[in-house]
Coordinates of C-alpha atoms in Angstrom, one line a residue:
Chain A
X1 CA 0.0 0.0 0.0
X2 CA 2.7 2.5 -1.1
X3 CA 0.5 5.6 -2.0
X4 CA 2.6 8.5 -3.1
X5 CA 6.4 7.8 -3.1
X6 CA 9.0 10.6 -3.4
X7 CA 12.7 10.2 -3.9
X8 CA 15.2 11.3 -2.7
X9 CA 14.3 12.4 0.8
X10 CA 17.2 14.7 1.1
X11 CA 19.4 16.4 -1.5
X12 CA 22.2 19.0 -1.5
X13 CA 23.0 20.8 -4.7
X14 CA 25.5 23.4 -5.8
X15 CA 24.2 26.5 -7.6
X16 CA 23.8 25.7 -11.3
X17 CA 23.5 21.9 -10.9
X18 CA 20.5 20.1 -12.3
X19 CA 18.5 17.3 -10.8
X20 CA 15.1 15.5 -10.9
X21 CA 12.8 14.9 -8.0
X22 CA 10.9 11.7 -8.5
X23 CA 7.2 11.1 -7.7
X24 CA 5.2 8.0 -8.2
X25 CA 1.7 6.9 -7.2
X26 CA 0.0 3.6 -7.3
X27 CA -3.6 4.7 -6.8
X28 CA -4.4 5.3 -10.5
X29 CA -4.9 9.0 -9.7
X30 CA -5.4 11.3 -12.7
X31 CA -4.3 14.4 -11.0
X32 CA -0.7 14.9 -9.7
X33 CA 1.0 18.0 -8.5
X34 CA 4.1 19.5 -7.0
X35 CA 4.2 21.9 -4.0
X36 CA 7.0 23.7 -2.3
X37 CA 6.8 24.5 1.4
X38 CA 8.7 27.5 2.8
X39 CA 8.7 29.0 6.3
X40 CA 6.1 31.8 6.5
X41 CA 4.9 31.1 2.9
X42 CA 2.9 28.0 3.4
X43 CA 2.5 25.5 0.5
X44 CA 2.6 26.9 -3.0
X45 CA 1.7 25.0 -6.2
X46 CA 4.6 24.7 -8.7
X47 CA 3.1 22.5 -11.5
X48 CA 0.3 20.1 -11.9
X49 CA -1.1 17.5 -14.3
X50 CA -4.6 16.2 -14.9
X51 CA -3.5 13.2 -16.9
X52 CA -0.7 11.6 -19.0
X53 CA 0.6 14.1 -21.5
X54 CA -1.1 17.1 -19.9
X55 CA 0.7 19.6 -17.6
X56 CA 0.1 23.1 -16.5
X57 CA 1.7 25.8 -14.4
X58 CA 0.8 26.6 -10.8
X59 CA 1.6 29.7 -8.7
X60 CA 5.4 29.4 -8.8
X61 CA 6.6 27.6 -11.9
X62 CA 9.7 29.5 -12.8
X63 CA 12.9 27.4 -12.7
X64 CA 11.0 24.1 -12.8
X65 CA 10.0 21.7 -15.6
X66 CA 7.6 18.7 -15.5
X67 CA 6.4 16.0 -17.8
X68 CA 3.8 13.3 -17.4
X69 CA 4.5 10.4 -19.7
X70 CA 2.6 7.8 -17.6
X71 CA -0.3 8.0 -15.1
X72 CA 2.0 6.8 -12.3
X73 CA 4.9 9.2 -12.6
X74 CA 5.3 12.9 -12.4
X75 CA 9.0 14.0 -12.1
X76 CA 10.0 17.6 -11.3
X77 CA 13.2 18.9 -12.9
X78 CA 15.4 21.7 -11.8
X79 CA 17.5 22.7 -14.8
X80 CA 19.9 25.1 -13.0
X81 CA 19.4 25.1 -9.3
X82 CA 19.4 28.4 -7.4
X83 CA 19.6 29.1 -3.6
X84 CA 16.0 30.4 -3.8
X85 CA 15.0 26.9 -4.6
X86 CA 16.0 25.6 -1.2
X87 CA 12.8 24.3 0.2
X88 CA 10.8 21.2 1.0
X89 CA 9.1 19.7 -2.0
X90 CA 5.9 17.7 -1.8
X91 CA 4.2 15.7 -4.5
X92 CA 0.4 15.1 -4.2
X93 CA -2.2 13.2 -6.1
X94 CA -5.9 12.6 -6.2
X95 CA -8.8 11.5 -8.4
X96 CA -10.2 14.3 -10.4
X97 CA -13.3 16.0 -9.1
X98 CA -11.9 17.8 -6.1
X99 CA -11.4 14.9 -3.8
X100 CA -9.0 14.4 -0.9
X101 CA -5.4 15.0 -1.8
X102 CA -2.7 12.4 -0.9
X103 CA 0.8 13.7 -0.2
X104 CA 4.2 12.1 -0.4
X105 CA 6.6 12.4 2.5
X106 CA 8.6 15.2 0.9
X107 CA 12.1 16.0 -0.4
X108 CA 14.2 18.4 1.5
X109 CA 16.4 20.3 -1.0
X110 CA 19.3 22.6 -0.1
X111 CA 21.0 24.6 -2.8
X112 CA 24.4 26.1 -1.8
Chain B
X1 CA -6.9 36.0 -5.5
X2 CA -7.9 33.6 -2.7
X3 CA -6.1 34.1 0.5
X4 CA -6.3 31.7 3.5
X5 CA -5.3 32.7 7.0
X6 CA -4.9 30.5 10.1
X7 CA -4.9 32.0 13.6
X8 CA -3.2 31.4 15.9
X9 CA 0.1 30.3 14.3
X10 CA 0.9 28.3 17.4
X11 CA -1.1 26.9 20.3
X12 CA -0.2 25.0 23.5
X13 CA -2.8 23.3 25.6
X14 CA -2.9 20.7 28.4
X15 CA -4.0 17.2 27.7
X16 CA -7.7 16.6 27.8
X17 CA -8.7 20.1 26.8
X18 CA -11.2 20.7 23.9
X19 CA -9.8 23.2 21.4
X20 CA -10.7 25.0 18.2
X21 CA -8.5 25.9 15.3
X22 CA -9.5 28.7 13.0
X23 CA -9.3 29.1 9.2
X24 CA -10.5 32.1 7.2
X25 CA -10.6 32.7 3.5
X26 CA -11.2 35.8 1.4
X27 CA -13.2 34.5 -1.5
X28 CA -16.4 32.7 -0.4
X29 CA -17.0 31.1 -3.8
X30 CA -15.3 27.9 -2.8
X31 CA -15.8 24.3 -4.0
X32 CA -14.6 22.6 -0.9
X33 CA -12.2 23.0 2.1
X34 CA -9.8 20.4 3.5
X35 CA -8.1 20.1 6.9
X36 CA -4.7 18.5 6.9
X37 CA -2.3 17.3 9.6
X38 CA 1.5 17.5 9.2
X39 CA 3.9 15.9 11.6
X40 CA 7.5 17.2 11.7
X41 CA 9.5 16.0 8.7
X42 CA 6.5 14.3 7.2
X43 CA 4.0 14.9 4.4
X44 CA 0.4 16.1 4.9
X45 CA -2.4 13.8 5.8
X46 CA -6.0 14.7 4.9
X47 CA -8.2 14.7 7.9
X48 CA -11.5 16.1 6.7
X49 CA -13.0 17.4 3.5
X50 CA -16.1 19.6 3.6
X51 CA -18.0 20.3 0.4
X52 CA -19.3 23.8 -0.2
X53 CA -22.9 22.5 0.3
X54 CA -22.0 21.0 3.7
X55 CA -21.9 22.7 7.1
X56 CA -19.7 20.2 8.9
X57 CA -17.9 16.9 8.8
X58 CA -16.9 14.6 11.7
X59 CA -14.2 12.0 12.1
X60 CA -13.7 10.5 15.6
X61 CA -12.7 13.4 17.9
X62 CA -12.4 15.8 15.1
X63 CA -15.2 18.0 13.8
X64 CA -14.8 20.6 11.0
X65 CA -17.4 23.3 10.3
X66 CA -17.8 25.6 7.3
X67 CA -19.5 28.9 7.1
X68 CA -19.0 30.0 3.5
X69 CA -20.8 33.3 3.8
X70 CA -18.5 34.5 6.5
X71 CA -15.4 32.9 4.9
X72 CA -14.6 30.7 8.0
X73 CA -14.0 27.2 9.0
X74 CA -13.1 25.7 12.3
X75 CA -11.5 22.4 13.3
X76 CA -12.7 21.2 16.7
X77 CA -10.6 18.7 18.6
X78 CA -12.2 17.0 21.5
X79 CA -10.4 15.7 24.6
X80 CA -6.9 16.5 23.1
X81 CA -4.1 14.0 23.5
X82 CA -0.3 14.4 23.2
X83 CA -0.5 12.4 20.0
X84 CA -2.5 15.3 18.5
X85 CA 0.6 17.5 18.6
X86 CA 1.3 18.5 15.0
X87 CA 0.7 21.3 12.5
X88 CA -2.8 21.6 11.2
X89 CA -3.4 23.2 7.8
X90 CA -6.5 24.2 6.0
X91 CA -6.7 24.4 2.2
X92 CA -9.4 25.8 0.0
X93 CA -10.4 24.7 -3.5
X94 CA -12.1 27.4 -5.6
X95 CA -13.6 25.3 -8.4
X96 CA -14.0 21.7 -9.6
X97 CA -10.3 21.7 -10.5
X98 CA -7.7 20.5 -8.1
X99 CA -5.7 23.6 -7.2
X100 CA -5.6 24.3 -3.5
X101 CA -4.8 27.5 -1.6
X102 CA -3.2 26.7 1.8
X103 CA -3.2 28.6 5.0
X104 CA 0.1 28.9 6.9
X105 CA -1.0 26.4 9.5
X106 CA -1.4 26.2 13.3
X107 CA 1.3 24.4 15.2
X108 CA -0.4 22.6 18.1
X109 CA 1.3 21.2 21.2
X110 CA -0.7 19.1 23.7
X111 CA 1.2 18.8 26.9
X112 CA 0.8 15.6 29.1

C-alpha cells in the first residue's frame, strides 16, 4: 500500500546543478501536483497534471519543468538550481473532481 | 486571488482540553475545504474534507465546520491528547479543478 512515493528524501546541490525529483503513485490518480513549502509562505503550487501528456503551471513555476508520460509518474526537474529553490518539496495526487489530496513524505532540498 | 489565514500560528494546551483551530478565506465562492495534519519532517495527511454545500464533517474526535458566507472554517478537537501534537493546515479549492490555496498552519502542542 505505497500511496505517493517521493525520492530522494534529502538532496544538497550546488548552484547551477540540475536534478530530478521523482514522484510515483500507485492509486491510479489522474491528478498529480508538486508543491514547495517554505517557512512563512505555506505550501505553493509549482506545476500540476490532470492526466498523462497534460501539464500546467501553478503559482510558482519558474525554474522548474515537469512532464507526465505515464499515469503513475510525475517528475520535477530543476534545470539550473538556485539558492532560492532551497525548500521542502511535496508531490500530491488525487482522483479528479476535487477529492482528498494524498501527499508524499517530501524531499528536503538545499542549494548552496 | 484567494487568501487563506490561520490564527493562531501556534497553540499549546494541556492534555484533555477541547480546542478550536480557525481558518478564514477571502473568496467565499469555494468548491470545498480540507483540513490536513502535518507531523515534523513528514507529508500532509488529509483529515476532513467539507464540500461547499455542507456545514460540517466529523471523524472521531475531530469536527470541522464551514460557514461560506463569513469565509470561515473551524476544526474542533475534543479531549486533546499528546499524539494530536502536529501542525494543522486548512486548504481551499475554488472550483472543480484541483488547485488548492493553503493557509500557513497552526502548530499545536498538547502537553501531558
